[in-house]
Coordinates of C-alpha atoms and ligand atoms in Angstrom, one line a residue:
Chain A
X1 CA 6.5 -38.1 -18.7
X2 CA 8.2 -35.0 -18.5
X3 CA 10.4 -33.8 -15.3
X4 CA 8.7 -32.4 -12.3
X5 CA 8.4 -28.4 -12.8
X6 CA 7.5 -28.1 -8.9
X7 CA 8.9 -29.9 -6.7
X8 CA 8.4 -29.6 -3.0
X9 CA 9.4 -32.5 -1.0
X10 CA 8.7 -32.8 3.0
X11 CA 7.4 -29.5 3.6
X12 CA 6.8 -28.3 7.2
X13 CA 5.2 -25.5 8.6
X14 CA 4.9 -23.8 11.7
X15 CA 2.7 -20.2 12.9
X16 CA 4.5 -20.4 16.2
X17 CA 3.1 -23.0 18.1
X18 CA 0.7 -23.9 15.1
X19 CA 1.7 -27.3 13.0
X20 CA -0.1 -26.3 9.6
X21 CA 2.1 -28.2 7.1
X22 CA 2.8 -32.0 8.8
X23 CA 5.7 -33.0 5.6
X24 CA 3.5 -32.3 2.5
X25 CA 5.3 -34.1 -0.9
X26 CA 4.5 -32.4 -4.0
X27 CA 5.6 -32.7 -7.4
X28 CA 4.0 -31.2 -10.3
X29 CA 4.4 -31.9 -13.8
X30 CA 5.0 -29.6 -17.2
X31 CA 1.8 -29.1 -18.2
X32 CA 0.1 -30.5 -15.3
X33 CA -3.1 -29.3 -14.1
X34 CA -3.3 -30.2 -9.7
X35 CA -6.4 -29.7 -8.3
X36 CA -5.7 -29.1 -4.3
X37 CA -8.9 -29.8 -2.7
X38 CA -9.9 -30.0 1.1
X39 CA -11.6 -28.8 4.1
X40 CA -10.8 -25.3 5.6
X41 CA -7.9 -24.7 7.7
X42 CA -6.3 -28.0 5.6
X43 CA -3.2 -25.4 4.9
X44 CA -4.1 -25.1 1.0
X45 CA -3.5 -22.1 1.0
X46 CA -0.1 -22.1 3.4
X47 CA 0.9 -24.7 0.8
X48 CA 0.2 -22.6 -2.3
X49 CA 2.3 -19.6 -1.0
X50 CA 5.0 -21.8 0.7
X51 CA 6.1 -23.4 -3.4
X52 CA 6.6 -19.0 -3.8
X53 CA 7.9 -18.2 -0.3
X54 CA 5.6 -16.0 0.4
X55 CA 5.4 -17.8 3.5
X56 CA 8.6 -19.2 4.8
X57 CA 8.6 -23.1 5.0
X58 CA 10.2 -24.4 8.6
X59 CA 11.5 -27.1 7.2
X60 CA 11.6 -29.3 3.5
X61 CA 12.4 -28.3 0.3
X62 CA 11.0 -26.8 -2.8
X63 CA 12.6 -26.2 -6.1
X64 CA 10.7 -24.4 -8.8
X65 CA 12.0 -24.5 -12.5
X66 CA 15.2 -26.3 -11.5
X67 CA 15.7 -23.5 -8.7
X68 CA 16.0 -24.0 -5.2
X69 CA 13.3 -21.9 -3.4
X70 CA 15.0 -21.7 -0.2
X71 CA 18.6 -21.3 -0.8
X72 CA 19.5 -17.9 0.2
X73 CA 21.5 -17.0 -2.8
X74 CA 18.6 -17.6 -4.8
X75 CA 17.2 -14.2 -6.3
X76 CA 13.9 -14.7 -5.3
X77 CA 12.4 -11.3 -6.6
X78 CA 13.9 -12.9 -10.4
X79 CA 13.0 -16.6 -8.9
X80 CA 8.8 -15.5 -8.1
X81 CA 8.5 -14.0 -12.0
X82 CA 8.3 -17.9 -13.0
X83 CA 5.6 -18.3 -10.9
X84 CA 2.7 -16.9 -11.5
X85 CA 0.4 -16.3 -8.3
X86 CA -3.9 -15.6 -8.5
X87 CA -5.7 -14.4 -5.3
X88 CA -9.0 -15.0 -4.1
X89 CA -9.3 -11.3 -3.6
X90 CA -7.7 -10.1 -6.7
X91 CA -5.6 -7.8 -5.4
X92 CA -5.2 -5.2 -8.4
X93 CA -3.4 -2.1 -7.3
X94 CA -6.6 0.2 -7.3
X95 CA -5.1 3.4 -8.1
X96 CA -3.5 1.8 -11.5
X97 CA -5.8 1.1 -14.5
X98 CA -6.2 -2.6 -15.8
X99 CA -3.2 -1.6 -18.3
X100 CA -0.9 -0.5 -15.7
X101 CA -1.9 -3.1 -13.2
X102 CA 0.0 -5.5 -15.3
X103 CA 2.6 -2.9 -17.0
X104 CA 3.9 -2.5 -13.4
X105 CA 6.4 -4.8 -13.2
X106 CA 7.1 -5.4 -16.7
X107 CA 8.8 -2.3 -16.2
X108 CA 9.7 -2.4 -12.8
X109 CA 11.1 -5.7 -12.6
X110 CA 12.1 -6.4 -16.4
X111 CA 13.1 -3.0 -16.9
X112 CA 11.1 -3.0 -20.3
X113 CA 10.1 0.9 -22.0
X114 CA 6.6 1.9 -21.5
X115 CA 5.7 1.5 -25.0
X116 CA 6.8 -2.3 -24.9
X117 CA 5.6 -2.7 -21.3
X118 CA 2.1 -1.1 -22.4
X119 CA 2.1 -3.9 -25.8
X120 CA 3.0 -7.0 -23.9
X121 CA 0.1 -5.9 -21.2
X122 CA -2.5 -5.2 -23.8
X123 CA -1.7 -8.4 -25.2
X124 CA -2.2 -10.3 -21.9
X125 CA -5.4 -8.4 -21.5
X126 CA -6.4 -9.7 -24.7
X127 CA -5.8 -13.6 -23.6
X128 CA -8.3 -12.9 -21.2
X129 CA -10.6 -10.9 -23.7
X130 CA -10.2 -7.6 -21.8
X131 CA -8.7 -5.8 -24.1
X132 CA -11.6 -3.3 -24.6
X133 CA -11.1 -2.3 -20.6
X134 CA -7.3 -1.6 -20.7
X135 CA -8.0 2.2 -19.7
X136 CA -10.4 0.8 -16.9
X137 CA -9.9 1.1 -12.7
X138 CA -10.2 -1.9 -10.4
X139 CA -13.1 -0.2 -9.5
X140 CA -14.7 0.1 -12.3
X141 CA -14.4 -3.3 -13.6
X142 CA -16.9 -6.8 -12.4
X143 CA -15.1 -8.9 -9.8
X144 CA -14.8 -11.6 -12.5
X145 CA -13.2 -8.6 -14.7
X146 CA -10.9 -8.3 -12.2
X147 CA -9.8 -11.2 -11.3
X148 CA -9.0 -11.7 -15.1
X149 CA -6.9 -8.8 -15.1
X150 CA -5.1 -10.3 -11.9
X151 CA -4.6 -13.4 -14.4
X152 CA -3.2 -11.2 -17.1
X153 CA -1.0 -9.1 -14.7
X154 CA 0.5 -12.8 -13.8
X155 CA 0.6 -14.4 -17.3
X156 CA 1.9 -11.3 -18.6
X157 CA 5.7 -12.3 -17.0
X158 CA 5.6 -15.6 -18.5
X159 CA 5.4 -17.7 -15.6
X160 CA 6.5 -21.2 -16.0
X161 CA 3.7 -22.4 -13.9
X162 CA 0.8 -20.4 -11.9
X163 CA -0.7 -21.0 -8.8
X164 CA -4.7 -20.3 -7.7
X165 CA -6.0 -19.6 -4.9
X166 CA -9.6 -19.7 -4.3
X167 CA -9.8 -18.0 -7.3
X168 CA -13.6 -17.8 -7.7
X169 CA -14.8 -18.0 -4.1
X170 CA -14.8 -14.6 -4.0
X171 CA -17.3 -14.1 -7.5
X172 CA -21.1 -14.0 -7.5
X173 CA -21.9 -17.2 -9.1
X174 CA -22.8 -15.2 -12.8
X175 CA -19.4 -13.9 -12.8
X176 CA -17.6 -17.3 -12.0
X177 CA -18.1 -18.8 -16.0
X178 CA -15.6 -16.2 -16.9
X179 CA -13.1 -16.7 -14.8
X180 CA -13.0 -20.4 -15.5
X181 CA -13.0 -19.8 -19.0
X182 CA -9.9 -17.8 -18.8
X183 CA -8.2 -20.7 -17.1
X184 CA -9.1 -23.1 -19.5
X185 CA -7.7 -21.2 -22.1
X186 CA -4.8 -20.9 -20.1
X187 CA -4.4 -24.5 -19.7
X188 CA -5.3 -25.5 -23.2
X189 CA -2.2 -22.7 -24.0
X190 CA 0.3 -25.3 -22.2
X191 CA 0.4 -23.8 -18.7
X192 CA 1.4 -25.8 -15.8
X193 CA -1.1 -25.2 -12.5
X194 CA -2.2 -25.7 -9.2
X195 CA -5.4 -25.1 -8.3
X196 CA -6.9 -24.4 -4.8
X197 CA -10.7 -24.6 -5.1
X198 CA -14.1 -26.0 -5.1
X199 CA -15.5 -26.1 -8.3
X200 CA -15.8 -29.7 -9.1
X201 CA -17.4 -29.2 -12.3
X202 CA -14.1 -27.5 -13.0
X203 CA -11.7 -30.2 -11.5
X204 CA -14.0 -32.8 -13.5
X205 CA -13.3 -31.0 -16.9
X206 CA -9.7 -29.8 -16.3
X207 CA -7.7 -31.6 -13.8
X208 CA -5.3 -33.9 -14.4
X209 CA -4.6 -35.2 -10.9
X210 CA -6.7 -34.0 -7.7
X211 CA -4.9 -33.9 -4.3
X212 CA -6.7 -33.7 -0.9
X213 CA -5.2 -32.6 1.9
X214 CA -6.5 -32.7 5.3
X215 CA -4.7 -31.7 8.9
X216 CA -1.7 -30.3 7.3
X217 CA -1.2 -33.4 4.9
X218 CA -1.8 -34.7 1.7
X219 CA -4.3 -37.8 2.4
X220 CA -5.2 -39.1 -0.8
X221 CA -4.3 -38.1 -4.9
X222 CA -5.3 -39.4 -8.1
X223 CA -7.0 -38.8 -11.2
X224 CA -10.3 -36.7 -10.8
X225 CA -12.5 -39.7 -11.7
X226 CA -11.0 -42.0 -9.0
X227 CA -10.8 -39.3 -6.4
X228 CA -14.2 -38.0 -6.7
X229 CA -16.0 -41.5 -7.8
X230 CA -14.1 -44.3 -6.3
X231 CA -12.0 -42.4 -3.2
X232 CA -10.1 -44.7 -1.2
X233 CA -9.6 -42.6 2.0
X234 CA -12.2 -42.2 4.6
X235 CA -11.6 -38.9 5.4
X236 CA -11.8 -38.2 1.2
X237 CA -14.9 -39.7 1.1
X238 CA -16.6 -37.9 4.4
X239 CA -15.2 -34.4 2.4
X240 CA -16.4 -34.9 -1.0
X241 CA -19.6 -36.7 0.4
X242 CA -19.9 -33.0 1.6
X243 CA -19.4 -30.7 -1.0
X244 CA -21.6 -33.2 -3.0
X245 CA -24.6 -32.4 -1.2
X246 CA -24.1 -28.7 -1.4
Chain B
X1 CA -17.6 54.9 20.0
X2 CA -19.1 55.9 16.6
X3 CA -18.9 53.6 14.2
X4 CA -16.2 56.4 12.2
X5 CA -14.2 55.5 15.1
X6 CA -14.8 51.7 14.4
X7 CA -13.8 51.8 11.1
X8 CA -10.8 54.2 11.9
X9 CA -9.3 51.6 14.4
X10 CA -9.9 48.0 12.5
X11 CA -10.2 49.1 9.1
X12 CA -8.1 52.3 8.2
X13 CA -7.0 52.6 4.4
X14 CA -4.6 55.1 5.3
X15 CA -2.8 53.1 8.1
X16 CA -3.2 50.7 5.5
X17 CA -1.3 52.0 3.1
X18 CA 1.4 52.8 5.6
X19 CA 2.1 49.8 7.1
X20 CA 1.9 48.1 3.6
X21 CA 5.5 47.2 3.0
X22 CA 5.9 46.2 6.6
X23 CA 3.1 43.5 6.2
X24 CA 4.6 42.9 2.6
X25 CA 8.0 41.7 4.1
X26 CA 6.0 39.7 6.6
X27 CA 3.7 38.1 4.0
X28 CA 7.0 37.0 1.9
X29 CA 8.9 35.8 5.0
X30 CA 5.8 33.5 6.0
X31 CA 5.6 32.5 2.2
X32 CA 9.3 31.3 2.7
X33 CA 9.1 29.7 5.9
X34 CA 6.0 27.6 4.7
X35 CA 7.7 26.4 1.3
X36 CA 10.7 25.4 3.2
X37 CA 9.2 23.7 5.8
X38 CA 5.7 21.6 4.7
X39 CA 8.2 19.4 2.4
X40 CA 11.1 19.2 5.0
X41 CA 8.2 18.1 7.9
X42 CA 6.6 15.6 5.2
X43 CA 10.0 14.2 4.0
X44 CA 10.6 13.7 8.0
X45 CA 7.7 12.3 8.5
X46 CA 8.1 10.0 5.3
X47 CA 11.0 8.7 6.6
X48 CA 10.0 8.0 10.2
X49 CA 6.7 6.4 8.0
X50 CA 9.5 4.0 6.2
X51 CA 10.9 3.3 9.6
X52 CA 8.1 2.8 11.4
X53 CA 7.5 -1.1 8.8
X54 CA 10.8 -1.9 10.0
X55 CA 10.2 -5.2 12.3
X56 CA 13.1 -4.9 14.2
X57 CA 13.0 -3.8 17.8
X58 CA 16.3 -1.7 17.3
X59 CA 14.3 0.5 15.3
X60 CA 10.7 0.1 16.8
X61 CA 11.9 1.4 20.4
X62 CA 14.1 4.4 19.6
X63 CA 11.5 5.4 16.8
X64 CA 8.6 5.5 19.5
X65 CA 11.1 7.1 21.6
X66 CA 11.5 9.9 18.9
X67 CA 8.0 10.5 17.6
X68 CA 6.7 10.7 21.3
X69 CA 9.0 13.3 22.2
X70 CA 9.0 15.8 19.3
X71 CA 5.1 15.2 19.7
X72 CA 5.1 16.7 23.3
X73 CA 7.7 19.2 23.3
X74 CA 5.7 22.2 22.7
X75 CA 7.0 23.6 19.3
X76 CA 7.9 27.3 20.5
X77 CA 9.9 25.5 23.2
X78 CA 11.5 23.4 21.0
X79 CA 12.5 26.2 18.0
X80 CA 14.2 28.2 21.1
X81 CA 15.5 24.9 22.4
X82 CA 17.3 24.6 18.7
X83 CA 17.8 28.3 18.0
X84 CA 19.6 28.7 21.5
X85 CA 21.0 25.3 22.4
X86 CA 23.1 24.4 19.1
X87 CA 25.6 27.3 19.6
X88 CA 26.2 25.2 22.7
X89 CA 26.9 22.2 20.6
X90 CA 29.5 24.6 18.6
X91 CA 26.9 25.1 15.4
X92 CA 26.0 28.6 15.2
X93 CA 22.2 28.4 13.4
X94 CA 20.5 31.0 11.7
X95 CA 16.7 32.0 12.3
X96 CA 15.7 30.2 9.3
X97 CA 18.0 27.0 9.7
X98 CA 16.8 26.5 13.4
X99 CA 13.2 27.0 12.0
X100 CA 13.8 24.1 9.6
X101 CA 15.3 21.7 12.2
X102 CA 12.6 23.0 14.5
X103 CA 9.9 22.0 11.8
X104 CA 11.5 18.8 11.0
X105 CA 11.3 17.3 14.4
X106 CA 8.1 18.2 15.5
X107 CA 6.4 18.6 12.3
X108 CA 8.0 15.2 10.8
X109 CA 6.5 13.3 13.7
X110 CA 3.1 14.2 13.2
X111 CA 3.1 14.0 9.7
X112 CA 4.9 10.6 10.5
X113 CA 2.0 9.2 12.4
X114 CA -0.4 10.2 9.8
X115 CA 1.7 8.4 7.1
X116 CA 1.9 5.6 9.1
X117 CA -1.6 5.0 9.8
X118 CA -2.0 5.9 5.7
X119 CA 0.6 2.9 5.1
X120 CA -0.8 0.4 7.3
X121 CA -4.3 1.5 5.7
X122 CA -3.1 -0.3 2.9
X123 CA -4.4 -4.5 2.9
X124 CA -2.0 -6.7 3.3
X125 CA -2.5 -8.6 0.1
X126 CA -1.4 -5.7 -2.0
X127 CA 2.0 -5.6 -1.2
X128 CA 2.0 -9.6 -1.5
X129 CA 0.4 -9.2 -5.1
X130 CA 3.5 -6.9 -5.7
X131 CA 6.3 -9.2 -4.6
X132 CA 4.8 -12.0 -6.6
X133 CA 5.3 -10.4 -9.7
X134 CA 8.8 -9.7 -8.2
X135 CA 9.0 -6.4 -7.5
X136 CA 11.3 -5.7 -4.6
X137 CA 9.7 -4.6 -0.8
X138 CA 11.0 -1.3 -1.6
X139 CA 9.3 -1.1 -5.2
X140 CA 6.1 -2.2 -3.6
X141 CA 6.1 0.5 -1.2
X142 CA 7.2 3.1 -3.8
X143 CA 4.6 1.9 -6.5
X144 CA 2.0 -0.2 -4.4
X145 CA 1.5 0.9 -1.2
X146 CA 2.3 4.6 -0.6
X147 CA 0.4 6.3 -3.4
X148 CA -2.1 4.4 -1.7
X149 CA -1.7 5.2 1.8
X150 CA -1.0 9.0 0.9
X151 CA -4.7 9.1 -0.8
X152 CA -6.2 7.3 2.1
X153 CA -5.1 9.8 4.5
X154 CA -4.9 13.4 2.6
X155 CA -7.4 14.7 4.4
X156 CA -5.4 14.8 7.8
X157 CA -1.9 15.6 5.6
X158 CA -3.8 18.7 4.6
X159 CA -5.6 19.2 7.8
X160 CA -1.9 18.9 9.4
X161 CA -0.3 20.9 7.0
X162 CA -2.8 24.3 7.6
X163 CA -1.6 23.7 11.0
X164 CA 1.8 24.2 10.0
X165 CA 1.5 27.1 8.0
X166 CA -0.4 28.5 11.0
X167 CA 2.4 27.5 13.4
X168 CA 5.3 29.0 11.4
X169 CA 4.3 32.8 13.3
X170 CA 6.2 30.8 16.2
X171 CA 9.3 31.8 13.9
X172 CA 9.3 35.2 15.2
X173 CA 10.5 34.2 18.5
X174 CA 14.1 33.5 16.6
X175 CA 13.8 36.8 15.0
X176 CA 12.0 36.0 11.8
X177 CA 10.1 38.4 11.0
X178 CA 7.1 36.7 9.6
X179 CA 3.7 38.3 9.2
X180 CA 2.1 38.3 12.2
X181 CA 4.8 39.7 13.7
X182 CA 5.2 42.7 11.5
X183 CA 1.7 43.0 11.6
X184 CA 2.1 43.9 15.8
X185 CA 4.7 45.6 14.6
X186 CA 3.0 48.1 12.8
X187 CA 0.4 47.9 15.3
X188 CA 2.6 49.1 18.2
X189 CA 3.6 52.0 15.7
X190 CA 0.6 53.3 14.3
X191 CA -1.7 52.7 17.6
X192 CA -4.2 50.6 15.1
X193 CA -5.7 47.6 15.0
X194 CA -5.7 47.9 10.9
X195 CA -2.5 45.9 10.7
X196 CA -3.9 43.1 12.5
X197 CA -7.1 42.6 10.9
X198 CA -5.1 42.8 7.3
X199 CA -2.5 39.7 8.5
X200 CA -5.7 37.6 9.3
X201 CA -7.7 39.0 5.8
X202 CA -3.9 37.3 4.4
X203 CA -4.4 34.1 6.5
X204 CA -7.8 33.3 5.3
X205 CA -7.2 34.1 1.4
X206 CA -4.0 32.1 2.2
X207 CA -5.4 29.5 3.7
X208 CA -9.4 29.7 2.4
X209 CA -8.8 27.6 -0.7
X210 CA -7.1 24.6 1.2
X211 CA -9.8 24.8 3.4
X212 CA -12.3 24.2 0.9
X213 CA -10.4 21.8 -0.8
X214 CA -10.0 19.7 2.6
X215 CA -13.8 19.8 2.8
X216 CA -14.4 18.9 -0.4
X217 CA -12.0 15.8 -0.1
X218 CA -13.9 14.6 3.5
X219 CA -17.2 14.6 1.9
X220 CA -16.3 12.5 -0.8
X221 CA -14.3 10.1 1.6
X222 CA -17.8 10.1 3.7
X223 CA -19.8 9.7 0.4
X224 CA -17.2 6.9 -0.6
X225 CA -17.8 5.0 2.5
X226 CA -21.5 4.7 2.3
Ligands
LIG301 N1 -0.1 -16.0 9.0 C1 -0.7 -16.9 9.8 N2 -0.4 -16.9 11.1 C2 -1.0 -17.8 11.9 N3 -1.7 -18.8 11.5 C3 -2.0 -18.9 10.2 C4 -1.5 -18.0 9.3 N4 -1.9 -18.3 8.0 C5 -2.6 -19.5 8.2 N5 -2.7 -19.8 9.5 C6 -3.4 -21.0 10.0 O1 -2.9 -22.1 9.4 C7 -4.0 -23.0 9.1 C8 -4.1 -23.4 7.7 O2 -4.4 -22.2 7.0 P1 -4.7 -22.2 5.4 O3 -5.1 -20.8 5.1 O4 -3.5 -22.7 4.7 O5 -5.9 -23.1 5.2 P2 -6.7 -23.4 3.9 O6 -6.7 -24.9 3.7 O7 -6.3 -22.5 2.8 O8 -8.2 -23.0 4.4 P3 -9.4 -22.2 3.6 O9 -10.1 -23.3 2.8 O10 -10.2 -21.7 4.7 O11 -8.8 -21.2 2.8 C9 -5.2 -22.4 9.7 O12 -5.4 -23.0 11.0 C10 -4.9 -21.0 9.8 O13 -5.6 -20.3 10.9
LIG302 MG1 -7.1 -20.8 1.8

């Protein structure tokens, strides 16, 4: 087994009086696919953007890529390009064209020409067969479009691993095949994950290891099979009882 | 009256001709004053904008302070207040400099609130899709966010800046002769309204075109919100 890639070990946090994160453990693998599952309000989401600080943890630690997340020497602008982050609401810049969504901060951050930022991009756009819409606006692309180009703008830095959010929920069902497909590609390509979501067909197929997390904790984690067929918890089983019937 | 007369007193070629170079002076010094201060009002109200998203109470308080006050002080009052006052202070100002300064306080503060309300127009997750890919909080405002806000708001920045070219005849009250003021000028001389009505004819083919354009820019923001 290789080393843990992420590593986030009693993690609190707090919106003011608000417990959201009750010491959550977390360590994923190179490679690793983690499927975070659970209800709303759980603190998926608080967890996802705590392991890039865009949420400041209260407490705990996190180290990414051997780097410590919270020290304040870290360069976190250089510390965030190795993690990769994928919205439910996309979030392309809507006055840039697919091409210059993820050119931005090639050149902005890495400092690259336009000619190389522009090649790298196209060929990011091509991963997630989009090549033929480099010239096109947020706008003017299918939310399943653009959430791809939101995948390319993040796999286009070469992030050690990449964190989604929801990334579907967001997609009429027609446009959600697309978007999956991208991701297995991406994970048949080597990439490390974590997955916030609720496509089970998905987690079935792809995960390696499911986590459910429930009041601010992580309650039960395994292997997809044993977590979705055989859980252990009570409160697993009252949750994917749920989303089974749906 | 016949309407001889009429056109004698609004619309006289002759007087016209006469007062040509009077308004021509006028024209230019209006010309000036708007070039110089449009981008000195937007760049104070660009950085009262920047300001304005810092969360810290030592800048929130005094910046309300600021923005409220250059917003109520009457303009004229204020250019005097500058053009009269600073010599107090030991800085002897010329017409134009206490224009600028004028402009750039009360000007900056109402193209500061517009920015503002342009910046924080602008969803949240943009500038958080920005600073994953590490860009820096000042690269995401410069490449994320304010293009944005600036095209969610051009309307009113146009809007607001008509207003100021309109406003710069306050200049005259330092001594700049800008047109409207020549315009009475030559008025008072030639006993003819002709002057007059050819400053406004200068406004509206001045002004006309941005006009349009303004229109033209609120339809389609209506069209784009349906
Ligand atoms: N910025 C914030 N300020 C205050 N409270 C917040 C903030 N962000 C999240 N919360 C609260 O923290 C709790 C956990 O939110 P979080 O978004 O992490 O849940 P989630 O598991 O992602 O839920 P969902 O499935 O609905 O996305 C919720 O009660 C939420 O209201
Ligand atoms: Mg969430």
């Amino acid at each position: 087994m290789s080393a843990a890639i992420v590593e986030a070990r009693g993690v609190h946090k707090y919106f003011g009086g608000l417990h959201v994160l009750k010491g959550v453990d977390l360590a994923v693998r190179e490679r690793e696919l983690v499927f975070v599952i659970g209800p709303s309000g759980s603190g998926k989401s608080t967890l996802l953007r705590c392991l890039n600080r865009l949420e400041e943890p209260s407490d705990g630690s996190i180290t990414v890529d051997g780097i410590d997340m919270l020290d304040r020497r870290t360069d976190i602008n250089k510390a965030r390009q190795r993690i990769g982050m994928v919205f439910q609401s996309f979030n392309l810049y809507p006055h840039m064209t697919a091409l210059g969504n993820v050119a931005l901060a090639l050149r902005r951050v890495q400092g690259m020409s336009r000619a190389a930022a522009e090649a790298r991009a196209r060929q990011a756009l091509e991963r997630v067969h989009l090549a033929d819409r480099a010239g096109h606006y947020p706008g003017q692309l299918s939310g399943g479009q653009q959430q791809r180009v939101a995948i390319a703008r993040a796999i286009a830095l070469e992030p050690r691993v990449m964190l989604f959010d929801e990334p579907t929920s967001a997609l009429d069902p027609e446009l959600v095949g697309g978007v999956l497909q991208a991701m297995r590609e991406l994970r048949e390509s080597g990439m490390t994950m974590v997955v916030v979501s609720h496509e089970m067909g998905f987690a079935r197929a792809a995960a390696d290891r499911v986590v459910f997390m429930d009041g601010g904790r992580i309650v039960e984690e395994g292997p997809p099979e044993a977590i979705f067929g055989n859980p252990q918890q009570e409160r697993t089983r009252a949750f994917i009882g749920q989303i089974e019937r749906h | 009256m016949s309407f001889d007369d009429f056109l004698q007193a609004f619309f006289s070629l002759e007087i016209l001709q006469q007062a040509w170079p009077i308004l021509w002076a006028g024209l230019l010094n209006t010309l000036l004053l708007s070039v110089v201060v449009v981008p000195l009002g937007f760049l104070g109200g660009l950085i009262l904008a920047l300001l304005g998203t810092v969360h810290s109470r030592w800048v929130r308080w005094p910046l309300i302070a600021w923005v409220d006050l250059f917003r109520s002080l009457p303009p004229l009052v204020l250019l005097v207040f500058v053009y009269a006052g600073l010599p107090f202070a030991g800085l002897e100002v010329t017409a134009l400099t206490a224009v600028a300064i004028g402009f750039f306080l009360n000007t900056g503060a109402y193209y500061g609130e517009i920015l503002r309300a342009g910046i924080e127009s602008v969803p949240r997750g943009q500038v958080e899709a920005a600073r994953c890919t590490g860009l820096t909080a000042a690269q995401a405002m410069a490449h994320v966010v304010l293009p944005q806000a600036v095209r969610n708001v051009l309307p009113d920045l146009i809007s607001n800046t008509l207003e100021v070219v309109k406003l710069t005849s306050i200049a005259s009250v330092v001594a700049l002769p800008e047109l409207l003021f020549q315009a009475r000028q030559a008025q008072s001389v030639t006993y003819n309204a002709t002057p007059i009505m050819a400053a406004a004819v200068i406004y509206f083919i001045l002004l006309w075109p941005v006009v349009r354009l303004l229109s033209r820019l609120e339809n389609r923001q209506m069209a784009g919100r349906r």
